[in-house]
Each structure stands twice: as structure tokens, then as C-alpha cells.
mmCIF file of C-alpha atoms and ligand atoms in Angstrom:
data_model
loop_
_atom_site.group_PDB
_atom_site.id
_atom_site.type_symbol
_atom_site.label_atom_id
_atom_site.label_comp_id
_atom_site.label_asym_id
_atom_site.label_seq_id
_atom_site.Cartn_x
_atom_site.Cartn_y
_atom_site.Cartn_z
ATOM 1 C CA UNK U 752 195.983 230.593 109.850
ATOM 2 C CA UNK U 753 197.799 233.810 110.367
ATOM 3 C CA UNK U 754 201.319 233.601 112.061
ATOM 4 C CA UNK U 755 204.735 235.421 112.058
ATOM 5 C CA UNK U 756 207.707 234.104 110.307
ATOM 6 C CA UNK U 757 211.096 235.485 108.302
ATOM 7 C CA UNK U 758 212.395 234.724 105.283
ATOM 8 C CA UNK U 759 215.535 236.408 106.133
ATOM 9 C CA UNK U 760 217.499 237.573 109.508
ATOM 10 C CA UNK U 761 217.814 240.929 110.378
ATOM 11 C CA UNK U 762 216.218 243.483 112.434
ATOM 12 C CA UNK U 763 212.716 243.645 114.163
ATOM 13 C CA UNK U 764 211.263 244.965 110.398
ATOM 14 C CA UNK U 765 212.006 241.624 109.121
ATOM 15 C CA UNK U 766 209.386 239.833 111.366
ATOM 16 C CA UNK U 767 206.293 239.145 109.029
ATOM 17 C CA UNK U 768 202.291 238.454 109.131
ATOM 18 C CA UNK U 769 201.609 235.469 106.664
ATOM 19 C CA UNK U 770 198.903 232.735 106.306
ATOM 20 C CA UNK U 771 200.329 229.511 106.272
ATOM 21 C CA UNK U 772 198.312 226.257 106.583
ATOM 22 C CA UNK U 773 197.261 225.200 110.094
ATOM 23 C CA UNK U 774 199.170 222.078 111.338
ATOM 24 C CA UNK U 775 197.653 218.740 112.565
ATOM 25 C CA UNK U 776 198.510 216.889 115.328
ATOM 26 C CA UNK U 777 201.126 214.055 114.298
ATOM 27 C CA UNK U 778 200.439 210.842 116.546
ATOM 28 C CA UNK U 779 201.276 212.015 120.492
ATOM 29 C CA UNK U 780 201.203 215.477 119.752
ATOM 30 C CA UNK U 781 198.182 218.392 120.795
ATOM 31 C CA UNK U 782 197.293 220.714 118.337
ATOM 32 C CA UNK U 783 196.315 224.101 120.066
ATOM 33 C CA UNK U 784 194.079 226.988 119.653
ATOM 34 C CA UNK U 785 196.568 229.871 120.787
ATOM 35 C CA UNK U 786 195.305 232.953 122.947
ATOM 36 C CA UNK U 787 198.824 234.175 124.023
ATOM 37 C CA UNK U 788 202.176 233.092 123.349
ATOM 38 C CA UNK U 789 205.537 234.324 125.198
ATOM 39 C CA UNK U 790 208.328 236.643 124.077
ATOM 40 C CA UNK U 791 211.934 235.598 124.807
ATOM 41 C CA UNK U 792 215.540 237.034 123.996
ATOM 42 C CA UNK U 793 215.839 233.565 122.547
ATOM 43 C CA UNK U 794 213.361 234.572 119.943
ATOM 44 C CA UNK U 795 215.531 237.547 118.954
ATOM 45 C CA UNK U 796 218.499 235.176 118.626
ATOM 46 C CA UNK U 797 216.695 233.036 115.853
ATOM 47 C CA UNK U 798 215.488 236.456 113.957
ATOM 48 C CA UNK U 799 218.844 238.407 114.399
ATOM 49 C CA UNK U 800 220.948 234.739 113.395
ATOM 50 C CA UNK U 801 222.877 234.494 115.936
ATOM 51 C CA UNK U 802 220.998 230.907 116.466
ATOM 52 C CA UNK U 803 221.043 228.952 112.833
ATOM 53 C CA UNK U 804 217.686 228.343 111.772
ATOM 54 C CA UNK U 805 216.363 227.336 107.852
ATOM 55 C CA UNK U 806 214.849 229.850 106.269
ATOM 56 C CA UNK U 807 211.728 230.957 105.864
ATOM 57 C CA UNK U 808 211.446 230.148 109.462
ATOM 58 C CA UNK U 809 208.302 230.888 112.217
ATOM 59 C CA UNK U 810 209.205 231.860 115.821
ATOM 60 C CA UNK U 811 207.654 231.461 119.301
ATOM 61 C CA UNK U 812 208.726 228.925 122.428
ATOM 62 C CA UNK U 813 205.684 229.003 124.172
ATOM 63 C CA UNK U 814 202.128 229.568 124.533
ATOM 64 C CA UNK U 815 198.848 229.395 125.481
ATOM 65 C CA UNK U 816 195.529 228.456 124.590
ATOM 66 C CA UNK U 817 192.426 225.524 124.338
ATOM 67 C CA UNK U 818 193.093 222.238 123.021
ATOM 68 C CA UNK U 819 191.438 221.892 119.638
ATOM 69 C CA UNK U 820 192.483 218.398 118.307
ATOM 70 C CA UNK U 821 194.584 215.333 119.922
ATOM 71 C CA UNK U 822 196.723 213.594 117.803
ATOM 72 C CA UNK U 823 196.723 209.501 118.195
ATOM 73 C CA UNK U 824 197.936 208.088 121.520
ATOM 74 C CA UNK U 825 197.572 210.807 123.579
ATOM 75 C CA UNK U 826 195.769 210.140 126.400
ATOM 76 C CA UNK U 827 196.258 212.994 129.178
ATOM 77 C CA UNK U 828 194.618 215.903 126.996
ATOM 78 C CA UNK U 829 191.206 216.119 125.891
ATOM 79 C CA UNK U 830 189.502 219.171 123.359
ATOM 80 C CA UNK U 831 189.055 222.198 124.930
ATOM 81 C CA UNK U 832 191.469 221.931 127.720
ATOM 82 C CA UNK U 833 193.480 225.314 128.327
ATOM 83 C CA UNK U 834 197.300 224.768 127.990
ATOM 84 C CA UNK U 835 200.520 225.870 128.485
ATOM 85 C CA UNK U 836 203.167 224.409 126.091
ATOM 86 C CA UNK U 837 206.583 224.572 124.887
ATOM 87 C CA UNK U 838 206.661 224.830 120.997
ATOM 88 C CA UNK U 839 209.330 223.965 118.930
ATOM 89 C CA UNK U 840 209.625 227.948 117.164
ATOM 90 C CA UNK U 841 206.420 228.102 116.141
ATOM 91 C CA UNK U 842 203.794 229.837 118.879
ATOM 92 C CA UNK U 843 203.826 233.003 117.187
ATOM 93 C CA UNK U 844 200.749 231.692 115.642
ATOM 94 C CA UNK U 845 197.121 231.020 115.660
ATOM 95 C CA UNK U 846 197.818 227.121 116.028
ATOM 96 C CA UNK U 847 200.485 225.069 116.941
ATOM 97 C CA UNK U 848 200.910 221.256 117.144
ATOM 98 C CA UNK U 849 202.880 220.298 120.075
ATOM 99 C CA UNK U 850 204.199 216.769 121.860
ATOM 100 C CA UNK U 851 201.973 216.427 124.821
ATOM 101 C CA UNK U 852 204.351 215.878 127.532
ATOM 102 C CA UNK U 853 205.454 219.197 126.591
ATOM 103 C CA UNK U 854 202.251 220.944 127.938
ATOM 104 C CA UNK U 855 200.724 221.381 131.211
ATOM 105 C CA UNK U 856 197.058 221.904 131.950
ATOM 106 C CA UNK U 857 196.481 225.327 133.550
ATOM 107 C CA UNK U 858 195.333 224.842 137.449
ATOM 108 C CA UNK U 859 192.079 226.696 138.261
ATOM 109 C CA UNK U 860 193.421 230.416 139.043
ATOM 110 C CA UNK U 861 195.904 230.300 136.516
ATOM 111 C CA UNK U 862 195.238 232.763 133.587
ATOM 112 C CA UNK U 863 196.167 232.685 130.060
ATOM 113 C CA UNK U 864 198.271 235.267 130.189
ATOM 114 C CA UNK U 865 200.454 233.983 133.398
ATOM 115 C CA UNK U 866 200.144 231.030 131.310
ATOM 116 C CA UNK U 867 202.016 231.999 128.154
ATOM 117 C CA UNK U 868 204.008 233.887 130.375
ATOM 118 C CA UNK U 869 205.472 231.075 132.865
ATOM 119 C CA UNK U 870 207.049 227.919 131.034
ATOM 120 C CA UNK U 871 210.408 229.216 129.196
ATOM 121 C CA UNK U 872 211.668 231.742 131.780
ATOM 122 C CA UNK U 873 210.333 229.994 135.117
ATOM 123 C CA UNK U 874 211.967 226.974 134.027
ATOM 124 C CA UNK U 875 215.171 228.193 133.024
ATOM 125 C CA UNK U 876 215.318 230.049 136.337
ATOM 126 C CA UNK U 877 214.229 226.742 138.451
ATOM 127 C CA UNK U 878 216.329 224.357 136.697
ATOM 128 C CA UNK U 879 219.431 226.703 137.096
ATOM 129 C CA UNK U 880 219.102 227.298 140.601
ATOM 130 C CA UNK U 881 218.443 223.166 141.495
ATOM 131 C CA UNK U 882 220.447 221.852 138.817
ATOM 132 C CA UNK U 883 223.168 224.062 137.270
ATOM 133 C CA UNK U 884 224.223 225.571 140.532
ATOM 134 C CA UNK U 885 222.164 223.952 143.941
ATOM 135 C CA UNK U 886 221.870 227.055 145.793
ATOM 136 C CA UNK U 887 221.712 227.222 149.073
ATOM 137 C CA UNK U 888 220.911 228.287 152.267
ATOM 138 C CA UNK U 889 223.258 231.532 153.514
ATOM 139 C CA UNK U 890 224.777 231.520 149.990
ATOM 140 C CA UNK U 891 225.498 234.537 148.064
ATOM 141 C CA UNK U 892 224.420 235.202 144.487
ATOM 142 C CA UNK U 893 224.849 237.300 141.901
ATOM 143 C CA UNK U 894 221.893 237.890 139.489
ATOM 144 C CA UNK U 895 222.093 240.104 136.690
ATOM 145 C CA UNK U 896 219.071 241.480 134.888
ATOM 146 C CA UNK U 897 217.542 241.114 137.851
ATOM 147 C CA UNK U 898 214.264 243.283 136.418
ATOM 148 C CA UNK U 899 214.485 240.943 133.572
ATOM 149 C CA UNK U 900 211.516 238.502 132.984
ATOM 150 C CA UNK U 901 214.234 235.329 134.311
ATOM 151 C CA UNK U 902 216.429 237.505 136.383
ATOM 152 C CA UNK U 903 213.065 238.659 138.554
ATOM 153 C CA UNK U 904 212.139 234.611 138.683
ATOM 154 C CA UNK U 905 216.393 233.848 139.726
ATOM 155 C CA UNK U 906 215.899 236.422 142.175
ATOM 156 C CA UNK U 907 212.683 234.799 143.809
ATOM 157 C CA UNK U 908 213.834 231.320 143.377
ATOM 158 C CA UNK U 909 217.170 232.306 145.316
ATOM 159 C CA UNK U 910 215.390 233.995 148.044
ATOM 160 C CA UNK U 911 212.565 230.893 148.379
ATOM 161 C CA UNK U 912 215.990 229.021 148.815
ATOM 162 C CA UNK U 913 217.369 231.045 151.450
ATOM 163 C CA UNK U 914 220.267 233.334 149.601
ATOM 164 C CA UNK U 915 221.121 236.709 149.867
ATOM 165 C CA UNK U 916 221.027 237.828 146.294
ATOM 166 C CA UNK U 917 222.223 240.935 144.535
ATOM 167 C CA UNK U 918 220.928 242.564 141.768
ATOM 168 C CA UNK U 919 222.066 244.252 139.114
ATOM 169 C CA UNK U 920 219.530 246.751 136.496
ATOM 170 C CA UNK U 921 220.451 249.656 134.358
ATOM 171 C CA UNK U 922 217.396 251.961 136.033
ATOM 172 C CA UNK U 923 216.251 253.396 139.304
ATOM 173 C CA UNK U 924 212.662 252.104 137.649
ATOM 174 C CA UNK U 925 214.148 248.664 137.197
ATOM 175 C CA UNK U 926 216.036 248.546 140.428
ATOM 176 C CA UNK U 927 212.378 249.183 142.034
ATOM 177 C CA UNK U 928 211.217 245.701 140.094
ATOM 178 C CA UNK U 929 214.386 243.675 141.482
ATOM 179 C CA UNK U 930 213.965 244.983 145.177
ATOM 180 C CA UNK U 931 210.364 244.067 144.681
ATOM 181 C CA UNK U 932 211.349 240.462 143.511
ATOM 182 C CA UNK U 933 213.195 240.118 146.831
ATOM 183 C CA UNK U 934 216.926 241.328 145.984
ATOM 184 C CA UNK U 935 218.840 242.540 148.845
ATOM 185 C CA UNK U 936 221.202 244.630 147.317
ATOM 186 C CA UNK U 937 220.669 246.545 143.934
ATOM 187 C CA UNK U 938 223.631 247.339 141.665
ATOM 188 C CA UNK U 939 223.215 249.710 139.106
ATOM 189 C CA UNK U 940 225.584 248.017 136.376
ATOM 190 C CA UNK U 941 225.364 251.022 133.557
ATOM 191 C CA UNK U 942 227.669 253.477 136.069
ATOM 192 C CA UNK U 943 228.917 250.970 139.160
ATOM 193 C CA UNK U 944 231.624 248.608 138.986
ATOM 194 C CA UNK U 945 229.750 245.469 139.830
ATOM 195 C CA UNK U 946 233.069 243.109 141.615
ATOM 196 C CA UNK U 947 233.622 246.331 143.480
ATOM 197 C CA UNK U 948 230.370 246.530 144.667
ATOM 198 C CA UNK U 949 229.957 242.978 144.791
ATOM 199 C CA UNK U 950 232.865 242.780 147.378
ATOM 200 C CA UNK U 951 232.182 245.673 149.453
ATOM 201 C CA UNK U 952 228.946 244.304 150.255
ATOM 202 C CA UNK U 953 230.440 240.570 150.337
ATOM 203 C CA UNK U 954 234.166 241.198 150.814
ATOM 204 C CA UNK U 955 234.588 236.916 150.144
ATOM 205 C CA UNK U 956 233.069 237.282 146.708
ATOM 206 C CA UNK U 957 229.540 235.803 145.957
ATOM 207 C CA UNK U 958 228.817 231.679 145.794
ATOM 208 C CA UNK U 959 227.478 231.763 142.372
ATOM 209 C CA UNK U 960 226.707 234.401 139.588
ATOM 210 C CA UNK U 961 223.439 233.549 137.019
ATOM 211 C CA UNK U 962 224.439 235.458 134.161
ATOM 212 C CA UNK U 963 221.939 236.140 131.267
ATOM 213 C CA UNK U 964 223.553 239.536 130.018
ATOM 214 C CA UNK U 965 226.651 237.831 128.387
ATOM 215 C CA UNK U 966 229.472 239.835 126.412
ATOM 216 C CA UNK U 967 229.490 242.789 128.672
ATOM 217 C CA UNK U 968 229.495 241.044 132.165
ATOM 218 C CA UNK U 969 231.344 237.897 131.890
ATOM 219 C CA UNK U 970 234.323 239.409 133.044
ATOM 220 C CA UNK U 971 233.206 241.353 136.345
ATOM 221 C CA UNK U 972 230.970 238.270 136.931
ATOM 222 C CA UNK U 973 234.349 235.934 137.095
ATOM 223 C CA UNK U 974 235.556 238.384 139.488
ATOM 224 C CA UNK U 975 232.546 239.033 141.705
ATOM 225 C CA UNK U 976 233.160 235.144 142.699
ATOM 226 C CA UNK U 977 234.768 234.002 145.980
ATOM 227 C CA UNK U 978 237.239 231.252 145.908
ATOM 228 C CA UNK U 979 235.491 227.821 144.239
ATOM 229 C CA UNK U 980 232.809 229.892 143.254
ATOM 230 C CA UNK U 981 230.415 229.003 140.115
ATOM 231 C CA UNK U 982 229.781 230.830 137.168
ATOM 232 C CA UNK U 983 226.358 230.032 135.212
ATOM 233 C CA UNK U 984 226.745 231.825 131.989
ATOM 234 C CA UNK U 985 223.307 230.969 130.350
ATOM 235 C CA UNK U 986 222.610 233.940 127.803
ATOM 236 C CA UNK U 987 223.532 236.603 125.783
ATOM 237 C CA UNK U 988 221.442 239.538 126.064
ATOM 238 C CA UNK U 989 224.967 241.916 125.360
ATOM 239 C CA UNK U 990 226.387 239.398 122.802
ATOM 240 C CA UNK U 991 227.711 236.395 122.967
ATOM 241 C CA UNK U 992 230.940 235.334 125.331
ATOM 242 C CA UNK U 993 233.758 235.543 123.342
ATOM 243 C CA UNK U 994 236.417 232.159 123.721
ATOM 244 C CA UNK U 995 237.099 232.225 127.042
ATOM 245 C CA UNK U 996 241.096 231.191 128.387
ATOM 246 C CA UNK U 997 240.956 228.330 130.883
ATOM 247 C CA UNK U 998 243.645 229.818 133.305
ATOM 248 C CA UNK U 999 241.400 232.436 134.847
ATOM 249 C CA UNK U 1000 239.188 229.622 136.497
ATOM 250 C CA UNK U 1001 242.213 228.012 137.883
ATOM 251 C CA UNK U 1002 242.904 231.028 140.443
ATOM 252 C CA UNK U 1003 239.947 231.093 142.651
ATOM 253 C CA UNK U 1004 239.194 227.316 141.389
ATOM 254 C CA UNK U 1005 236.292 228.126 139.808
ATOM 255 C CA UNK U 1006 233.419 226.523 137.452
ATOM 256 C CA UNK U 1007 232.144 227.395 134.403
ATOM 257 C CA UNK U 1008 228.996 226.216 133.218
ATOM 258 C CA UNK U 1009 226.976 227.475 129.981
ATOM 259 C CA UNK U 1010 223.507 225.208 130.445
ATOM 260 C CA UNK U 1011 221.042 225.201 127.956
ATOM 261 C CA UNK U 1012 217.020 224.825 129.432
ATOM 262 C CA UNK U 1013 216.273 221.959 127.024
ATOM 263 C CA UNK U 1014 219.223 220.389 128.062
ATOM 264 C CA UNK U 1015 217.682 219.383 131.396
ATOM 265 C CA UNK U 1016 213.861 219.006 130.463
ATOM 266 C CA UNK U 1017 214.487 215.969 127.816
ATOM 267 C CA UNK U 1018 212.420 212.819 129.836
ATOM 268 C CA UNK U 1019 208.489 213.360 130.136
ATOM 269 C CA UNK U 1020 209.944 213.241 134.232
ATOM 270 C CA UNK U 1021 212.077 215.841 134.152
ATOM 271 C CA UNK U 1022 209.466 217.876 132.290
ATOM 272 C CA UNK U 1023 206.367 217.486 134.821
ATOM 273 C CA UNK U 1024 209.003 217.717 137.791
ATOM 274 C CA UNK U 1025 210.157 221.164 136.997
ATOM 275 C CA UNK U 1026 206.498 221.975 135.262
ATOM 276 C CA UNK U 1027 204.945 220.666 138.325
ATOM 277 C CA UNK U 1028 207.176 222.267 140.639
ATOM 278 C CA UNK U 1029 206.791 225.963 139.039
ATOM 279 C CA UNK U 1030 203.279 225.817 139.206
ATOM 280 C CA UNK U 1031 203.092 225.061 142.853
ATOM 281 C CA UNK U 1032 205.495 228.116 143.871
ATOM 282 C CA UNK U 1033 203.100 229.887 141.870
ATOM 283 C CA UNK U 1034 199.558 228.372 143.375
ATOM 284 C CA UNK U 1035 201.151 228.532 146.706
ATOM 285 C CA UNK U 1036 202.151 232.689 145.448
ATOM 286 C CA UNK U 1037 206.256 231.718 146.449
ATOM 287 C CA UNK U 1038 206.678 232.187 142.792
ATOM 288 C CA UNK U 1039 204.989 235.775 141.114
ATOM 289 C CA UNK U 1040 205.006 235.637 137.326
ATOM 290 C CA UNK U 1041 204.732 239.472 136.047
ATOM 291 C CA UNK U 1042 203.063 240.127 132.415
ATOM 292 C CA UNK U 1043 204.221 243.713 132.123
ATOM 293 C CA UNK U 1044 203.083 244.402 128.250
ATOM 294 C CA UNK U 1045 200.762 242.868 125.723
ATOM 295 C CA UNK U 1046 201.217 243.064 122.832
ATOM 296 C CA UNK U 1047 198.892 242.502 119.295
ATOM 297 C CA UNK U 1048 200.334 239.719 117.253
ATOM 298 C CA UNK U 1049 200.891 241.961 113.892
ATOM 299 C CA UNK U 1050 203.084 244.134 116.768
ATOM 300 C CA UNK U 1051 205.310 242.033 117.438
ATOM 301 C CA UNK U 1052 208.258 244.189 115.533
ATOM 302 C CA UNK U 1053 207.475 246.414 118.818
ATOM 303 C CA UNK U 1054 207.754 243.620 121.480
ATOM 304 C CA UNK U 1055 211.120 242.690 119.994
ATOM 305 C CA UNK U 1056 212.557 246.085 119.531
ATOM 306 C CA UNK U 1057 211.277 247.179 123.219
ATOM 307 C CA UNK U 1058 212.770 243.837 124.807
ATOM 308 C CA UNK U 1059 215.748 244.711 122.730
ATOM 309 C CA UNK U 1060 216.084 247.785 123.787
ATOM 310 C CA UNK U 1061 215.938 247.473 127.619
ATOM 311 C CA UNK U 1062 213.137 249.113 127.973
ATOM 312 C CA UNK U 1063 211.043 246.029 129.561
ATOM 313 C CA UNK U 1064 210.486 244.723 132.534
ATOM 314 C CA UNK U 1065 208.954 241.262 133.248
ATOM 315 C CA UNK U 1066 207.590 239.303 130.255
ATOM 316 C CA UNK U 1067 205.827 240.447 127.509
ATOM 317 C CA UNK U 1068 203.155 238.598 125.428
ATOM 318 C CA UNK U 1069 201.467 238.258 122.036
ATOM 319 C CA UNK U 1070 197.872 238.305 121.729
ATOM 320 C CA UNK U 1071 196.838 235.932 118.787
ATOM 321 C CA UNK U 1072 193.410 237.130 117.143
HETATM 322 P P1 NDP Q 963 214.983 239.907 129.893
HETATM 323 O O1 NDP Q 963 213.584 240.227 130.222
HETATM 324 O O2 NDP Q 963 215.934 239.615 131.016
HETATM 325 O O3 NDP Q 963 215.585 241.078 129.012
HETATM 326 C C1 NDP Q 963 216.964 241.206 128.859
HETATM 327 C C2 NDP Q 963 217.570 242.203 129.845
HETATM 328 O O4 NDP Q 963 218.979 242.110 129.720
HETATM 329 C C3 NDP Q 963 217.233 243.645 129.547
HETATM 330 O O5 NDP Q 963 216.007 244.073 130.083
HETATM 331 C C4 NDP Q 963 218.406 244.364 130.177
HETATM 332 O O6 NDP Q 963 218.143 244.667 131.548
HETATM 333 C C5 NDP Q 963 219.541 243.328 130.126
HETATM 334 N N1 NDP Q 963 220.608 243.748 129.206
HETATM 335 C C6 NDP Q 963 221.873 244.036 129.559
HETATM 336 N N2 NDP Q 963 222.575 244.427 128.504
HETATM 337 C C7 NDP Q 963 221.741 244.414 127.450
HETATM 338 C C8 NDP Q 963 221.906 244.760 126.077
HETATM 339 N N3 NDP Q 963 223.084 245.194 125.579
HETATM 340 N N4 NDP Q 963 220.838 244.647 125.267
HETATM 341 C C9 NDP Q 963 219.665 244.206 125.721
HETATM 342 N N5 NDP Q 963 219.456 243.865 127.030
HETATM 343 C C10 NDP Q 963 220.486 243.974 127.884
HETATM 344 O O7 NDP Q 963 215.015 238.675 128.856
HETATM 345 P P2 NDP Q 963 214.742 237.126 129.122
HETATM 346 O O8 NDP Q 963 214.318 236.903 130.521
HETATM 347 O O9 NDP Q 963 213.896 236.614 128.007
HETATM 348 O O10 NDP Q 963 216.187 236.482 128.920
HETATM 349 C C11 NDP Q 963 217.243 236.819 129.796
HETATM 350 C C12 NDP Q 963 218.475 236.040 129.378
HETATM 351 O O11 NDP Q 963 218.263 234.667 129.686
HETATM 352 C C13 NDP Q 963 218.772 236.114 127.883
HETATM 353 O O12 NDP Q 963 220.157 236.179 127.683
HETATM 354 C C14 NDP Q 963 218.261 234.784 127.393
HETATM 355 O O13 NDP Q 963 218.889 234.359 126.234
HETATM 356 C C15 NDP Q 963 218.615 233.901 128.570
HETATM 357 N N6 NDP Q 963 217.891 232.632 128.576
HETATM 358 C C16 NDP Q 963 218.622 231.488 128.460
HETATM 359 C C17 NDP Q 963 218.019 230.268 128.468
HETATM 360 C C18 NDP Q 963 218.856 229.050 128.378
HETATM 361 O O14 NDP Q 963 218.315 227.967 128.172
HETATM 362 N N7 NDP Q 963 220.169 229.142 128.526
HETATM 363 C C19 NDP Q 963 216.561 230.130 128.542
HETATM 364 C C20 NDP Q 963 215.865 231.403 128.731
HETATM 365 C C21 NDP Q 963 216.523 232.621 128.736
HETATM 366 P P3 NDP Q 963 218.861 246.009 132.169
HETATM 367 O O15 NDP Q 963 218.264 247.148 131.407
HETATM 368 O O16 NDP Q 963 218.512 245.998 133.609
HETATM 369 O O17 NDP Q 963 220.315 245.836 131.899
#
């Protein structure tokens, strides 16, 4: 089967088409038939090293497609269902074998595409907003990236909550998508102090700040807070958070947390709670899931470097011949 891997870490350029054999389903696992699989900054991560992997390695946390063989023991799957699934780094590909309580079976009206699209970033935005910080109603908050394919999903998921959320984007375009999402207030981070903003609009300080952006925003993001205010540093689209001193939580009493998706979708229930829960914003259209580029498999160089490079919106996808 054709898929993408890297034998080394690097730039996009290093991101290669190779056959490799197709996998089969180990006992509880689905092996699937992929039609589109999802693009995440974690992917970059893996590529670039800043996340260890062994080398050669494939890439891909989600996707897409028909069920094409059931390994022993499963029991809630049968051939030719369409899928969404979480995959352990390797959906970049024409097949992937997968535990089945790691999929979902599309509902009617869900298409492939929202389907690839969904799993990583809705999750990670609906487990940090009822889990990592419980947000609630007349709160404050402090998304950045809010054009981003999570930070447009944070943004929702706030609002469907009943915050007043701020936004921060780098373009007029991209400050369009976050007002769209339902922000109430649009910073534009590459020229605006964002605590100075944040506390003219808020003089307090927000409740809680989701931070995806990392390196370059950790600091204004500690002091866009209000007294016993929460900090959710959960990525690193800037660079990684340097070591961070303890004593500048202790001023406004605040908390630090740096939470990890997988670290709160582990149990078969916490994986069809927050599965089953995303998929009902989205049938009941609370949640909107926005496939802004598709993109060939063999161009997936191009999906990285334009994700890298701010240019995106949204998600993007892979199409897999
Ligand atoms: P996005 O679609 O949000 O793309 C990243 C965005 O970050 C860019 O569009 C850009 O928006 C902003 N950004 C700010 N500074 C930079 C920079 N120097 N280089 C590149 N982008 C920058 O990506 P994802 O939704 O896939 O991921 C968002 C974040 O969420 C990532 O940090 C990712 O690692 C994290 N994440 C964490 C998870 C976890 O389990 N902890 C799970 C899933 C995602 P703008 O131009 O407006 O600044």
C-alpha cells in the first residue's frame, strides 16, 4: 500500500511516498480502507523531532474511511462500515489497523471529510473545556489561534457553554474566521499587546486562557489572567515553553496545567463519552467542523509547510488514492 513516512527529521522535504505492506487487524483491532485522514501540528512535531519517535517512522492521528477487515473479538464493527478513528501515527496511509474502541461509526449526514476532520482537534477542544478547565457560564476566556482548526472548536465550545471569549489571529482574514466561530472580541496578536487588550476589555483579567501557540504567548497569557485564574498550556505551535519559575503563579494564585488529549481518552468510556458527545454538537449543528483545504496524499510536504506557515485556517486533509 502506498503511505508517507521519514527516515529522518527535518523539514516538510523529508516527508516521503513509499509502499510498505498493508497491516492486518491484530485481535480487537479494525483494519480500514482510508479515504481521508487529518493534518495536525502534532504531526509536524513527530517530523520536525521535537516529539521522539524511531526511525523510519509513518505519521497520521486520524482518519477516515470503510471498514475492510475485523480483527478477532470485535464485535461493534462490521466490513464496510465508514469510520472515524484515532491511529496510533500511521493514517497517512492507504490502510491502517486500529483498536476498535478507538473509532466511531459516522452518523448518517456525516461526511468523510468532516469525518477525518473531527476526532483529534474536536476532542482536544471538548475535553479541555469540561475537563482541564470546566468553563463556565459568564466566564471569561482567552483563546489563542482562535482561526486555528482547535482554537475555532475552543471558541465554539466556550460560547455553547456560555463564556465571553476573546480571540486572538495574526490576520484581518483570520480574525473574520474567529468572529465567525462566535468570538466576541478579536485580538490581533502579531501588532497588539494581548494582557493590554485583554484587560481593557476585561479590566479583572480573563478566567482561563487555552493556549495552543506556546513559546511566544505563555508569558502575556499568565498575565491576561485575573486573580486564581487558570492557564491551559496544551501546545506549541511557536515552540515549546521554556522551564517555567513557580513564583509567578503564586501572585494572582494561579494554575498551570499542560494536558495531553490522550491523557483523558484512555477507558473505552471516556472515549465514546467525548466521541459521542462531539458528534451530537455537531448533528445538532452547536458544533461546525470547517475542512478549509484538501490536499493529495503525495502533497502532503504542502499541507505541512502551509499549516506551518500560518497560512491555514480550519483543518486540512489528505486525500488517500
Ligand atoms: P492550527 O490550525 O491552530 O494551526 C496553528 C496556528 O497557530 C496557526 O494557524 C497560527 O495562527 C498559530 N501560530 C502562532 N504562532 C505560530 C508560529 N510561530 N508558527 C506556526 N503557527 C503559529 O493547528 P492545530 O489546531 O492542529 O493545533 C493547534 C495547537 O493545539 C498546536 O499547538 C497543537 O500542538 C495543539 N494540540 C494539542 C493537543 C494536546 O493533546 N495537547 C491535541 C491537539 C492539538 P495565527 O496565524 O492566527 O497566529
Amino acid at each position: 500500500m502506498q503511505a508517507i513516512q521519514f527516515s529522518q527529521t527535518g523539514d516538510a522535504s523529508v516527508l516521503q511516498l513509499v509502499d510498505i505492506p498493508k497491516p492486518t487487524p491484530k485481535p480487537g483491532q479494525i483494519l480500514v480502507r482510508n479515504r481521508f485522514a487529518g493534518v495536525n501540528f502534532i504531526d509536524t512535531y513527530f517530523r520536525t523531532g521535537l516529539y521522539k519517535t524511531a526511525l523510519p517512522s509513518s505519521l497520521g492521528q486520524e482518519a477516515s474511511g470503510e471498514v475492510s477487515a475485523i480483527g478477532d473479538g470485535v464485535t461493534d464493527f462490521s466490513v464496510g462500515d465508514q469510520v472515524a478513528y484515532l491511529a496510533n501515527a500511521d493514517a497517512y496511509a492507504q490502510f491502517a489497523a486500529a483498536p476498535s474502541d478507538s473509532a466511531v461509526k459516522l452518523p448518517a449526514g456525516v461526511s468523510l471529510e468532516t469525518g477525518a476532520a473531527t476526532l483529534i482537534q474536536a476532542l482536544t477542544a471538548h475535553t479541555m473545556v469540561t475537563r482541564t478547565y470546566r468553563v463556565q457560564p459568564g466566564d471569561w476566556v482567552l483563546v489563542h489561534a482562535g482561526a486555528g482548526g482547535t482554537g475555532r472548536l475552543l471558541i465554539q465550545l466556550s460560547r455553547h457553554l456560555g463564556a465571553n471569549v476573546i480571540a486572538t489571529v495574526s490576520t484581518d482574514d483570520k480574525a473574520k474566521v474567529a468572529r465567525a466561530a462566535g468570538a466576541d472580541h478579536i485580538i490581533m496578536y502579531s501588532h497588539e499587546s494581548v494582557p493590554e487588550r485583554v484587560h481593557e476589555i476585561v479590566p479583572e483579567g480573563v478566567h482561563a486562557v487555552f493556549d495552543g501557540v506556546g513559546k511566544s504567548t505563555f508569558e502575556g497569557s499568565l498575565e491576561s489572567l485575573r486573580r486564581l485564574g487558570t492557564m491551559v498550556s496544551f501546545g506549541n505551535a511557536s515552540g515549546a515553553v521554556p522551564p517555567v519559575d513557580l513564583f509567578k503563579l503564586s501572585a494572582k494564585n494561579l494554575t498551570l496545567l499542560r494536558p495531553r488529549l490522550f491523557g483523558y481518552i484512555v477507558t473505552k468510556e471516556e472515549k465514546q463519552h467525548h466521541m459521542g458527545e462531539v458528534f451530537k454538537l455537531i448533528d445538532q449543528g452547536k458544533l461546525d467542523i470547517q475542512v478549509s483545504g484538501v490536499y493529495d496524499l503525495k502533497d502532503v510536504a504542502q499541507a505541512h509547510e502551509d499549516l506551518e506557515g500560518r497560512k491555514t485556517t480550519g483543518k486540512l486533509i489528505l486525500r488517500i488514492p
